[in-house]
Coordinates of C-alpha atoms in Angstrom, one line a residue:
X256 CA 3.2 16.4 -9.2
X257 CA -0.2 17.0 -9.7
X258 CA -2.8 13.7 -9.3
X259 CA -6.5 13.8 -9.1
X260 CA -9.0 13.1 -6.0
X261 CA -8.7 9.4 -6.8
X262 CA -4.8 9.1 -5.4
X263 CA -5.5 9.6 -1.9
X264 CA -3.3 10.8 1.4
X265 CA -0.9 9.0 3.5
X266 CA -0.6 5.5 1.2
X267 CA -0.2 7.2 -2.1
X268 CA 2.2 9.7 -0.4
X269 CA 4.2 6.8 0.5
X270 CA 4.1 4.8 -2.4
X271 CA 5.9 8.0 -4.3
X272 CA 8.0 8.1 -1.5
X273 CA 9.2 4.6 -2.1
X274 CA 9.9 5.5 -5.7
X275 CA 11.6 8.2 -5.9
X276 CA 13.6 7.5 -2.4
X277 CA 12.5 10.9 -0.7
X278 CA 10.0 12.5 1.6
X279 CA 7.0 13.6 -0.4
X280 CA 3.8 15.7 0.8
X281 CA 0.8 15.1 -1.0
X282 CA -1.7 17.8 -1.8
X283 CA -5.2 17.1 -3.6
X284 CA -7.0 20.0 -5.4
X285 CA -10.2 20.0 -7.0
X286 CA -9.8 20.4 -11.0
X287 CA -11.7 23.5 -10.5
X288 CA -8.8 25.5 -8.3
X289 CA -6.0 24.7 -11.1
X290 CA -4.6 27.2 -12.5
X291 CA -3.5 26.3 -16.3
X292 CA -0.1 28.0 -17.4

């Protein structure tokens, strides 16, 4: 999933996590380092 700088870390990550009922890692990247297929 990609989410901008406003979904944050450890809370967010857990929130998925809760959701979907599996381990998640959350990654943010700046809008300028995506690469559009």
């Amino acid at each position: 999933m990609l989410y901008d700088s406003a979904y944050l870390g450890k809370p967010f990550a857990q929130g998925v996590c809760e959701i979907l009922g599996k381990f998640v890692t959350v990654q943010i990247a700046n809008h300028s380092e995506l690469l559009y297929l």
